[in-house]
mmCIF file of C-alpha atoms and ligand atoms in Angstrom:
data_model
loop_
_atom_site.group_PDB
_atom_site.id
_atom_site.type_symbol
_atom_site.label_atom_id
_atom_site.label_comp_id
_atom_site.label_asym_id
_atom_site.label_seq_id
_atom_site.Cartn_x
_atom_site.Cartn_y
_atom_site.Cartn_z
ATOM 1 C CA MET A 1 -19.775 13.078 22.291
ATOM 2 C CA THR A 2 -18.656 9.493 21.700
ATOM 3 C CA GLU A 3 -16.265 8.756 18.884
ATOM 4 C CA PRO A 4 -17.873 7.814 15.529
ATOM 5 C CA LEU A 5 -18.458 4.170 14.685
ATOM 6 C CA VAL A 6 -17.497 3.684 11.029
ATOM 7 C CA LEU A 7 -17.652 0.649 8.766
ATOM 8 C CA GLY A 8 -15.118 0.647 5.915
ATOM 9 C CA ILE A 9 -15.187 -1.424 2.733
ATOM 10 C CA GLU A 10 -12.147 -2.056 0.518
ATOM 11 C CA THR A 11 -12.311 -3.835 -2.855
ATOM 12 C CA SER A 12 -9.749 -2.062 -5.035
ATOM 13 C CA CYS A 13 -7.741 -5.172 -5.886
ATOM 14 C CA ASP A 14 -7.997 -8.803 -4.770
ATOM 15 C CA GLU A 15 -8.861 -8.342 -1.096
ATOM 16 C CA THR A 16 -12.439 -7.921 0.103
ATOM 17 C CA GLY A 17 -11.838 -6.016 3.316
ATOM 18 C CA VAL A 18 -14.391 -4.882 5.863
ATOM 19 C CA GLY A 19 -13.196 -2.965 8.896
ATOM 20 C CA ILE A 20 -15.019 -1.364 11.794
ATOM 21 C CA VAL A 21 -13.455 1.339 13.945
ATOM 22 C CA ARG A 22 -14.617 3.644 16.689
ATOM 23 C CA GLY A 23 -12.552 6.825 16.530
ATOM 24 C CA THR A 24 -9.026 5.494 16.212
ATOM 25 C CA THR A 25 -9.818 2.182 17.897
ATOM 26 C CA LEU A 26 -9.922 -0.891 15.693
ATOM 27 C CA LEU A 27 -12.871 -3.175 16.450
ATOM 28 C CA ALA A 28 -12.817 -5.539 13.473
ATOM 29 C CA ASP A 29 -10.759 -6.117 10.342
ATOM 30 C CA GLU A 30 -12.083 -8.991 8.248
ATOM 31 C CA ILE A 31 -10.530 -10.005 4.941
ATOM 32 C CA ALA A 32 -11.491 -12.445 2.210
ATOM 33 C CA SER A 33 -8.704 -12.731 -0.347
ATOM 34 C CA SER A 34 -8.920 -14.144 -3.858
ATOM 35 C CA VAL A 35 -5.122 -14.264 -4.170
ATOM 36 C CA ASP A 36 -5.106 -18.075 -4.536
ATOM 37 C CA GLN A 37 -7.341 -17.808 -7.594
ATOM 38 C CA HIS A 38 -4.817 -15.498 -9.293
ATOM 39 C CA ALA A 39 -1.630 -17.343 -8.346
ATOM 40 C CA ARG A 40 -1.536 -19.564 -11.424
ATOM 41 C CA PHE A 41 -1.775 -16.489 -13.683
ATOM 42 C CA GLY A 42 1.140 -14.766 -11.955
ATOM 43 C CA GLY A 43 -0.914 -11.619 -11.369
ATOM 44 C CA VAL A 44 -4.394 -10.427 -10.435
ATOM 45 C CA VAL A 45 -7.082 -11.141 -13.063
ATOM 46 C CA PRO A 46 -9.631 -8.290 -12.758
ATOM 47 C CA GLU A 47 -12.757 -10.279 -13.671
ATOM 48 C CA VAL A 48 -11.883 -13.048 -11.237
ATOM 49 C CA ALA A 49 -11.312 -10.469 -8.497
ATOM 50 C CA SER A 50 -14.673 -8.744 -9.155
ATOM 51 C CA ARG A 51 -16.607 -11.984 -8.935
ATOM 52 C CA ALA A 52 -14.809 -12.972 -5.744
ATOM 53 C CA HIS A 53 -15.705 -9.584 -4.179
ATOM 54 C CA LEU A 54 -19.344 -10.147 -5.051
ATOM 55 C CA GLU A 55 -19.372 -13.539 -3.358
ATOM 56 C CA ALA A 56 -17.399 -12.438 -0.313
ATOM 57 C CA MET A 57 -19.083 -9.098 0.407
ATOM 58 C CA VAL A 58 -22.071 -10.049 2.555
ATOM 59 C CA PRO A 59 -20.331 -12.783 4.578
ATOM 60 C CA THR A 60 -17.363 -10.478 5.244
ATOM 61 C CA ILE A 61 -19.633 -7.647 6.456
ATOM 62 C CA GLU A 62 -21.435 -10.111 8.717
ATOM 63 C CA ARG A 63 -18.163 -11.411 10.136
ATOM 64 C CA ALA A 64 -16.921 -7.886 10.817
ATOM 65 C CA CYS A 65 -20.095 -6.945 12.712
ATOM 66 C CA LYS A 66 -19.875 -10.137 14.737
ATOM 67 C CA THR A 67 -16.210 -9.599 15.608
ATOM 68 C CA ALA A 68 -16.828 -5.965 16.562
ATOM 69 C CA GLY A 69 -19.945 -6.884 18.523
ATOM 70 C CA VAL A 70 -22.032 -4.232 16.748
ATOM 71 C CA LYS A 71 -25.195 -4.216 14.653
ATOM 72 C CA LEU A 72 -25.277 -2.461 11.279
ATOM 73 C CA ASP A 73 -27.827 -0.085 12.768
ATOM 74 C CA ASP A 74 -25.244 1.140 15.306
ATOM 75 C CA VAL A 75 -22.884 2.363 12.581
ATOM 76 C CA ASP A 76 -22.619 6.175 12.217
ATOM 77 C CA ALA A 77 -21.162 6.222 8.696
ATOM 78 C CA ILE A 78 -20.048 4.003 5.832
ATOM 79 C CA ALA A 79 -16.713 4.525 4.092
ATOM 80 C CA VAL A 80 -15.638 2.787 0.905
ATOM 81 C CA THR A 81 -12.634 2.914 -1.414
ATOM 82 C CA SER A 82 -13.804 4.806 -4.478
ATOM 83 C CA GLY A 83 -10.390 4.645 -6.202
ATOM 84 C CA PRO A 84 -7.773 4.172 -7.466
ATOM 85 C CA GLY A 85 -7.857 0.469 -8.335
ATOM 86 C CA LEU A 86 -9.425 -2.073 -10.677
ATOM 87 C CA ALA A 87 -12.640 -0.576 -12.065
ATOM 88 C CA GLY A 88 -14.827 -3.688 -11.781
ATOM 89 C CA ALA A 89 -13.517 -4.540 -8.331
ATOM 90 C CA LEU A 90 -14.093 -0.993 -7.045
ATOM 91 C CA LEU A 91 -17.638 -1.061 -8.411
ATOM 92 C CA VAL A 92 -18.604 -3.998 -6.217
ATOM 93 C CA GLY A 93 -17.458 -2.180 -3.083
ATOM 94 C CA VAL A 94 -19.001 1.151 -4.047
ATOM 95 C CA ALA A 95 -22.368 -0.406 -4.960
ATOM 96 C CA SER A 96 -22.446 -2.419 -1.737
ATOM 97 C CA ALA A 97 -21.549 0.596 0.375
ATOM 98 C CA LYS A 98 -24.195 2.745 -1.289
ATOM 99 C CA ALA A 99 -26.832 0.070 -0.698
ATOM 100 C CA LEU A 100 -25.870 -0.084 2.978
ATOM 101 C CA ALA A 101 -25.822 3.694 3.395
ATOM 102 C CA LEU A 102 -29.174 4.077 1.694
ATOM 103 C CA ALA A 103 -30.824 1.258 3.634
ATOM 104 C CA LEU A 104 -29.446 2.456 6.968
ATOM 105 C CA GLY A 105 -29.933 6.153 6.259
ATOM 106 C CA LYS A 106 -26.286 6.886 7.111
ATOM 107 C CA PRO A 107 -23.721 9.164 5.424
ATOM 108 C CA ILE A 108 -21.265 7.649 2.977
ATOM 109 C CA TYR A 109 -17.672 8.656 2.255
ATOM 110 C CA GLY A 110 -16.056 7.494 -0.998
ATOM 111 C CA VAL A 111 -12.393 7.652 -0.032
ATOM 112 C CA ASN A 112 -9.017 7.513 -1.711
ATOM 113 C CA HIS A 113 -7.258 4.179 -1.271
ATOM 114 C CA LEU A 114 -3.824 5.803 -0.927
ATOM 115 C CA ALA A 115 -4.898 8.265 1.751
ATOM 116 C CA ALA A 116 -6.473 5.315 3.596
ATOM 117 C CA HIS A 117 -3.123 3.445 3.497
ATOM 118 C CA VAL A 118 -1.605 6.425 5.321
ATOM 119 C CA CYS A 119 -4.434 7.004 7.790
ATOM 120 C CA VAL A 120 -4.526 3.384 8.980
ATOM 121 C CA ASP A 121 -1.413 4.034 11.041
ATOM 122 C CA GLN A 122 -3.579 6.019 13.458
ATOM 123 C CA LEU A 123 -5.164 2.755 14.580
ATOM 124 C CA GLU A 124 -1.785 1.606 15.811
ATOM 125 C CA HIS A 125 0.278 4.664 16.696
ATOM 126 C CA GLY A 126 -2.317 7.337 17.457
ATOM 127 C CA GLN A 127 -2.971 10.674 15.780
ATOM 128 C CA LEU A 128 -0.794 11.348 12.723
ATOM 129 C CA ASP A 129 1.689 14.186 12.874
ATOM 130 C CA GLU A 130 0.860 16.899 10.373
ATOM 131 C CA PRO A 131 2.631 17.283 8.127
ATOM 132 C CA SER A 132 3.873 13.731 7.655
ATOM 133 C CA LEU A 133 5.709 12.217 4.730
ATOM 134 C CA ALA A 134 4.208 8.968 3.479
ATOM 135 C CA MET A 135 5.794 6.322 1.329
ATOM 136 C CA LEU A 136 3.315 3.826 -0.114
ATOM 137 C CA VAL A 137 4.792 0.732 -1.670
ATOM 138 C CA SER A 138 2.589 -2.123 -2.835
ATOM 139 C CA GLY A 139 1.794 -4.262 -5.854
ATOM 140 C CA GLY A 140 -0.182 -1.435 -7.387
ATOM 141 C CA HIS A 141 1.530 1.725 -6.223
ATOM 142 C CA SER A 142 4.807 3.389 -5.283
ATOM 143 C CA SER A 143 4.237 6.939 -4.121
ATOM 144 C CA LEU A 144 5.900 9.542 -1.985
ATOM 145 C CA LEU A 145 3.314 11.862 -0.475
ATOM 146 C CA LEU A 146 3.488 15.009 1.576
ATOM 147 C CA VAL A 147 0.509 14.994 3.934
ATOM 148 C CA PRO A 148 -0.348 18.340 5.548
ATOM 149 C CA ASP A 149 -3.906 17.152 6.393
ATOM 150 C CA ILE A 150 -4.948 13.567 5.756
ATOM 151 C CA THR A 151 -8.619 14.577 5.435
ATOM 152 C CA ARG A 152 -8.118 17.176 2.720
ATOM 153 C CA GLU A 153 -4.600 17.863 1.597
ATOM 154 C CA VAL A 154 -2.314 15.198 0.198
ATOM 155 C CA ILE A 155 0.439 16.271 -2.193
ATOM 156 C CA ALA A 156 2.125 13.824 -4.569
ATOM 157 C CA LEU A 157 5.893 14.385 -4.555
ATOM 158 C CA GLY A 158 6.817 11.388 -6.653
ATOM 159 C CA GLN A 159 5.820 7.968 -7.888
ATOM 160 C CA THR A 160 7.072 5.111 -9.990
ATOM 161 C CA ILE A 161 7.527 5.901 -13.664
ATOM 162 C CA ASP A 162 7.083 2.206 -14.569
ATOM 163 C CA ASP A 163 6.586 -0.772 -12.220
ATOM 164 C CA ALA A 164 5.309 -0.488 -8.672
ATOM 165 C CA ALA A 165 7.728 -1.727 -6.000
ATOM 166 C CA GLY A 166 5.664 -4.847 -5.212
ATOM 167 C CA GLU A 167 5.239 -5.557 -8.901
ATOM 168 C CA ALA A 168 9.037 -5.602 -9.228
ATOM 169 C CA PHE A 169 9.260 -8.076 -6.325
ATOM 170 C CA ASP A 170 6.596 -10.256 -7.966
ATOM 171 C CA LYS A 171 8.242 -10.214 -11.397
ATOM 172 C CA VAL A 172 11.716 -10.916 -10.069
ATOM 173 C CA ALA A 173 10.317 -13.757 -7.955
ATOM 174 C CA ARG A 174 8.888 -15.253 -11.115
ATOM 175 C CA VAL A 175 12.276 -15.071 -12.849
ATOM 176 C CA LEU A 176 13.772 -16.857 -9.842
ATOM 177 C CA GLY A 177 11.084 -19.557 -9.883
ATOM 178 C CA LEU A 178 9.511 -18.417 -6.593
ATOM 179 C CA PRO A 179 5.702 -18.450 -6.029
ATOM 180 C CA PHE A 180 3.289 -15.497 -6.420
ATOM 181 C CA PRO A 181 3.022 -13.033 -4.767
ATOM 182 C CA GLY A 182 6.778 -13.003 -4.670
ATOM 183 C CA GLY A 183 7.583 -10.337 -2.065
ATOM 184 C CA PRO A 184 7.515 -12.554 1.018
ATOM 185 C CA TYR A 185 9.498 -15.300 -0.779
ATOM 186 C CA ILE A 186 12.196 -12.857 -1.879
ATOM 187 C CA ASP A 187 12.289 -11.478 1.658
ATOM 188 C CA ALA A 188 12.834 -14.992 3.039
ATOM 189 C CA ALA A 189 15.395 -16.005 0.378
ATOM 190 C CA ALA A 190 17.296 -12.745 0.859
ATOM 191 C CA ARG A 191 17.824 -13.521 4.531
ATOM 192 C CA GLU A 192 20.069 -16.411 3.439
ATOM 193 C CA GLY A 193 21.852 -14.422 0.728
ATOM 194 C CA ASN A 194 24.544 -11.781 0.325
ATOM 195 C CA PRO A 195 23.102 -8.337 -0.524
ATOM 196 C CA GLU A 196 26.461 -7.274 -1.963
ATOM 197 C CA ALA A 197 26.897 -10.297 -4.226
ATOM 198 C CA ILE A 198 25.670 -8.444 -7.317
ATOM 199 C CA ASP A 199 25.702 -4.703 -7.858
ATOM 200 C CA PHE A 200 22.273 -4.195 -9.428
ATOM 201 C CA PRO A 201 21.333 -0.725 -10.778
ATOM 202 C CA ARG A 202 19.631 1.924 -8.621
ATOM 203 C CA GLY A 203 17.141 3.618 -10.977
ATOM 204 C CA LEU A 204 16.712 7.417 -11.088
ATOM 205 C CA SER A 205 19.479 7.852 -8.534
ATOM 206 C CA ASN A 206 22.060 9.768 -10.557
ATOM 207 C CA PRO A 207 22.427 13.499 -9.985
ATOM 208 C CA LYS A 208 21.242 14.052 -13.575
ATOM 209 C CA ASP A 209 17.889 12.416 -12.689
ATOM 210 C CA PHE A 210 17.252 14.847 -9.861
ATOM 211 C CA ALA A 211 16.048 17.722 -11.990
ATOM 212 C CA ASN A 212 12.945 15.889 -13.211
ATOM 213 C CA HIS A 213 12.666 12.762 -11.072
ATOM 214 C CA ARG A 214 14.070 13.567 -7.668
ATOM 215 C CA PHE A 215 11.266 11.775 -5.786
ATOM 216 C CA ASP A 216 10.217 9.366 -8.532
ATOM 217 C CA VAL A 217 11.359 5.767 -8.675
ATOM 218 C CA SER A 218 11.867 3.285 -11.515
ATOM 219 C CA PHE A 219 12.180 -0.475 -11.170
ATOM 220 C CA SER A 220 11.903 -1.749 -14.710
ATOM 221 C CA GLY A 221 15.644 -1.385 -15.433
ATOM 222 C CA LEU A 222 16.414 -3.279 -12.233
ATOM 223 C CA LYS A 223 13.950 -6.027 -13.126
ATOM 224 C CA THR A 224 15.538 -6.396 -16.575
ATOM 225 C CA ALA A 225 19.038 -6.419 -15.069
ATOM 226 C CA VAL A 226 18.035 -9.309 -12.790
ATOM 227 C CA ALA A 227 16.475 -11.231 -15.694
ATOM 228 C CA ARG A 228 19.611 -10.743 -17.850
ATOM 229 C CA TRP A 229 21.842 -11.823 -15.004
ATOM 230 C CA VAL A 230 19.856 -15.009 -14.420
ATOM 231 C CA GLU A 231 19.752 -15.791 -18.165
ATOM 232 C CA ARG A 232 23.519 -15.393 -18.434
ATOM 233 C CA GLU A 233 24.169 -17.693 -15.487
ATOM 234 C CA GLN A 234 21.890 -20.324 -16.987
ATOM 235 C CA ARG A 235 23.491 -19.982 -20.416
ATOM 236 C CA GLU A 236 26.912 -20.494 -18.901
ATOM 237 C CA GLY A 237 25.685 -23.601 -17.107
ATOM 238 C CA ASN A 238 26.045 -22.109 -13.613
ATOM 239 C CA ALA A 239 23.580 -22.798 -10.801
ATOM 240 C CA VAL A 240 21.666 -19.554 -10.117
ATOM 241 C CA MET A 241 22.368 -18.420 -6.566
ATOM 242 C CA VAL A 242 18.738 -17.553 -5.829
ATOM 243 C CA ASN A 243 19.418 -16.264 -2.323
ATOM 244 C CA ASP A 244 22.190 -13.916 -3.468
ATOM 245 C CA VAL A 245 20.154 -12.587 -6.391
ATOM 246 C CA ALA A 246 17.139 -12.045 -4.111
ATOM 247 C CA ALA A 247 19.252 -10.266 -1.493
ATOM 248 C CA SER A 248 21.031 -8.056 -4.037
ATOM 249 C CA PHE A 249 17.793 -7.154 -5.815
ATOM 250 C CA GLN A 250 16.040 -6.377 -2.536
ATOM 251 C CA GLU A 251 18.977 -4.263 -1.410
ATOM 252 C CA ALA A 252 18.738 -2.151 -4.571
ATOM 253 C CA VAL A 253 14.990 -1.561 -4.062
ATOM 254 C CA VAL A 254 15.332 -0.788 -0.360
ATOM 255 C CA ASP A 255 18.328 1.484 -0.891
ATOM 256 C CA VAL A 256 16.507 3.624 -3.456
ATOM 257 C CA LEU A 257 13.191 3.775 -1.569
ATOM 258 C CA THR A 258 14.719 4.767 1.746
ATOM 259 C CA ARG A 259 17.120 7.310 0.233
ATOM 260 C CA LYS A 260 14.290 9.025 -1.622
ATOM 261 C CA ALA A 261 11.999 9.010 1.401
ATOM 262 C CA ILE A 262 14.653 10.530 3.670
ATOM 263 C CA ASP A 263 15.570 13.093 1.016
ATOM 264 C CA ALA A 264 11.885 14.088 0.781
ATOM 265 C CA CYS A 265 11.605 14.438 4.574
ATOM 266 C CA LEU A 266 14.708 16.626 4.742
ATOM 267 C CA THR A 267 13.780 18.710 1.698
ATOM 268 C CA HIS A 268 10.287 19.425 3.038
ATOM 269 C CA ASP A 269 11.387 19.697 6.656
ATOM 270 C CA VAL A 270 9.083 16.900 7.816
ATOM 271 C CA GLY A 271 9.944 14.969 10.980
ATOM 272 C CA THR A 272 7.719 11.911 10.525
ATOM 273 C CA LEU A 273 7.842 9.185 7.880
ATOM 274 C CA VAL A 274 4.929 6.744 7.529
ATOM 275 C CA ILE A 275 5.411 3.658 5.370
ATOM 276 C CA GLY A 276 2.448 1.630 4.091
ATOM 277 C CA GLY A 277 1.449 -0.867 1.398
ATOM 278 C CA GLY A 278 2.267 -4.565 1.144
ATOM 279 C CA VAL A 279 5.998 -4.012 0.601
ATOM 280 C CA ALA A 280 6.167 -2.262 3.989
ATOM 281 C CA ALA A 281 6.097 -5.814 5.380
ATOM 282 C CA ASN A 282 9.596 -6.295 3.940
ATOM 283 C CA SER A 283 12.007 -6.964 6.785
ATOM 284 C CA ARG A 284 15.015 -5.327 5.126
ATOM 285 C CA LEU A 285 13.010 -2.211 4.239
ATOM 286 C CA ARG A 286 11.945 -1.898 7.874
ATOM 287 C CA THR A 287 15.511 -2.266 9.140
ATOM 288 C CA VAL A 288 17.135 0.159 6.695
ATOM 289 C CA ALA A 289 14.316 2.721 7.024
ATOM 290 C CA GLN A 290 14.767 2.653 10.810
ATOM 291 C CA GLN A 291 18.548 3.062 10.558
ATOM 292 C CA ARG A 292 18.334 5.957 8.141
ATOM 293 C CA CYS A 293 15.519 7.693 10.034
ATOM 294 C CA ASP A 294 17.516 7.393 13.257
ATOM 295 C CA GLU A 295 20.545 8.952 11.546
ATOM 296 C CA HIS A 296 18.468 11.988 10.607
ATOM 297 C CA GLY A 297 16.268 12.329 13.706
ATOM 298 C CA ILE A 298 13.134 11.385 11.763
ATOM 299 C CA SER A 299 10.458 9.407 13.556
ATOM 300 C CA LEU A 300 9.345 6.324 11.629
ATOM 301 C CA ARG A 301 5.847 4.856 11.765
ATOM 302 C CA ILE A 302 5.032 1.560 10.051
ATOM 303 C CA PRO A 303 1.771 -0.214 10.873
ATOM 304 C CA ARG A 304 1.944 -3.945 11.547
ATOM 305 C CA PRO A 305 2.003 -6.019 8.318
ATOM 306 C CA GLY A 306 -1.719 -6.904 8.457
ATOM 307 C CA LEU A 307 -2.598 -3.213 8.320
ATOM 308 C CA CYS A 308 0.000 -2.445 5.609
ATOM 309 C CA THR A 309 -1.610 -4.705 3.015
ATOM 310 C CA ASP A 310 -5.039 -3.832 1.624
ATOM 311 C CA ASN A 311 -7.729 -4.056 4.291
ATOM 312 C CA GLY A 312 -11.067 -2.596 5.336
ATOM 313 C CA ALA A 313 -9.764 -1.092 8.571
ATOM 314 C CA MET A 314 -7.760 1.510 6.665
ATOM 315 C CA VAL A 315 -10.882 2.711 4.888
ATOM 316 C CA ALA A 316 -12.798 2.839 8.161
ATOM 317 C CA ALA A 317 -9.885 4.701 9.779
ATOM 318 C CA LEU A 318 -9.983 7.433 7.144
ATOM 319 C CA GLY A 319 -13.798 7.541 7.235
ATOM 320 C CA SER A 320 -13.675 7.990 10.976
ATOM 321 C CA GLU A 321 -11.159 10.830 10.707
ATOM 322 C CA LEU A 322 -13.380 12.560 8.130
ATOM 323 C CA VAL A 323 -16.370 12.307 10.470
ATOM 324 C CA ARG A 324 -14.342 13.479 13.459
ATOM 325 C CA ARG A 325 -13.210 16.582 11.578
ATOM 326 C CA GLY A 326 -16.651 17.308 10.180
ATOM 327 C CA ARG A 327 -15.631 16.967 6.537
ATOM 328 C CA ASP A 328 -18.317 16.789 3.833
ATOM 329 C CA GLU A 329 -19.736 13.377 3.048
ATOM 330 C CA SER A 330 -19.904 12.154 -0.579
ATOM 331 C CA GLN A 331 -23.054 12.527 -2.661
ATOM 332 C CA LEU A 332 -24.775 9.219 -3.243
ATOM 333 C CA SER A 333 -24.116 9.753 -6.960
ATOM 334 C CA PHE A 334 -20.313 9.477 -6.649
ATOM 335 C CA SER A 335 -18.766 6.723 -8.732
ATOM 336 C CA ALA A 336 -15.878 4.311 -8.617
ATOM 337 C CA ASP A 337 -12.868 6.051 -10.139
ATOM 338 C CA SER A 338 -10.108 3.657 -11.179
ATOM 339 C CA SER A 339 -7.626 6.507 -11.678
ATOM 340 C CA MET A 340 -8.666 8.711 -8.749
ATOM 341 C CA LEU A 341 -5.907 11.253 -8.104
ATOM 342 C CA VAL A 342 -4.171 11.076 -4.768
ATOM 343 C CA THR A 343 -4.853 14.762 -4.279
ATOM 344 C CA GLN A 344 -8.545 13.937 -3.946
ATOM 345 C CA VAL A 345 -9.082 12.428 -0.496
ATOM 346 C CA VAL A 346 -12.893 12.098 -0.693
ATOM 347 C CA ALA A 347 -15.198 11.788 -3.696
ATOM 348 C CA PRO A 348 -17.482 14.848 -3.806
HETATM 349 O O1 KG4 B 1 -0.821 -3.682 -0.432
HETATM 350 P P1 KG4 B 1 -0.896 -5.011 -1.098
HETATM 351 O O2 KG4 B 1 -1.430 -6.175 -0.316
HETATM 352 O O3 KG4 B 1 -1.785 -4.953 -2.386
HETATM 353 C C1 KG4 B 1 -1.665 -3.983 -3.355
HETATM 354 O O4 KG4 B 1 -2.309 -2.923 -3.246
HETATM 355 O O5 KG4 B 1 -0.884 -4.264 -4.286
HETATM 356 O O6 KG4 B 1 0.576 -5.343 -1.621
HETATM 357 C C2 KG4 B 1 0.904 -6.566 -2.237
HETATM 358 C C3 KG4 B 1 2.346 -6.513 -2.675
HETATM 359 C C4 KG4 B 1 2.765 -7.698 -3.528
HETATM 360 O O7 KG4 B 1 3.450 -7.236 -4.660
HETATM 361 C C5 KG4 B 1 3.704 -8.473 -2.607
HETATM 362 O O8 KG4 B 1 4.702 -9.201 -3.297
HETATM 363 C C6 KG4 B 1 4.290 -7.364 -1.769
HETATM 364 O O9 KG4 B 1 3.212 -6.485 -1.531
HETATM 365 N N1 KG4 B 1 4.836 -7.854 -0.501
HETATM 366 C C7 KG4 B 1 6.150 -7.815 -0.173
HETATM 367 C C8 KG4 B 1 6.276 -8.441 1.078
HETATM 368 N N2 KG4 B 1 5.036 -8.830 1.491
HETATM 369 C C9 KG4 B 1 4.163 -8.464 0.512
HETATM 370 N N3 KG4 B 1 7.184 -7.310 -0.848
HETATM 371 C C10 KG4 B 1 8.391 -7.411 -0.265
HETATM 372 N N4 KG4 B 1 8.603 -8.001 0.917
HETATM 373 C C11 KG4 B 1 7.591 -8.527 1.634
HETATM 374 N N5 KG4 B 1 7.820 -9.113 2.807
HETATM 375 ZN ZN1 ZN B 2 -3.110 -0.780 -1.571
#
């Protein structure tokens, strides 16, 4: 039997993504982003994102088919992000996917965005080890997941109790006068700065936090500490050393994330760490995660940056794995679920 050909649609935030995979082979990954339309607001505006998805959907599907060299009729199944994400944005993807599935007479899988972020690594590094530990860090989420079976069992070990990791990068970038989205700009500025210049706080990292928040993270105290520091420098008439602040802030985030991820691997006796989400593009996070994994004999898997950020290929990758393992498809009546729990991999 040939491997399944699956088309995946992602619209949970500001990227309209359409990916096509056969088995674990990536054939197309087309993206239309509305990020430029949100930049002047300093964050994603849901209504603007929904409208942009609507306009981009058909052209992006057409581009993906062309790139993959397939016709819609050839597709064995449709997969779509059913949650979590922005309700209106998700709706556009779910409605489009249902229309396609109905018209083509093909099964549809409404999948969990977070599980898709993990599964995408299969397109680059082959079959996932089970169990794996996954750390997802993006503008919308910061989660530590134990993954015994990516098609039906994902266990949340911890998450952010306030801001997501990428959100913290974006807010701190704003304080430093850097453009949105701020992550890449902080990454670049930090390369020229001293990560030890300022000792910013590491949230939820004291032994007393371990009882209730061992695998949770918190970035709002860090964000406030950076803002206070910058305000004080300005008040005292000093030039703000943007590169040093960026490097010291980034070091605090990376230190906490990697410590918690390694601790989770060791605690649950898991030998593989997968990192995904937009913040996984961060160069310092990649370096420190590799060093710390090497120290503990943990194998580290991070997809290339284009697959870490939101994309359609990740949805197709998870859809394909569901088909390969003969998991139940979703009923056509499933709905977009903005707060879909990570424990639910597929909408029933
Ligand atoms: O996964 P993604 O594209 O969308 C969400 O689901 O949020 O992640 C976007 C986030 C933004 O907050 C952005 O600032 C952050 O990922 N990001 C980075 C880097 N590249 C993107 N953060 C730190 N360092 C980077 N190099
Ligand atoms: Zn995401």
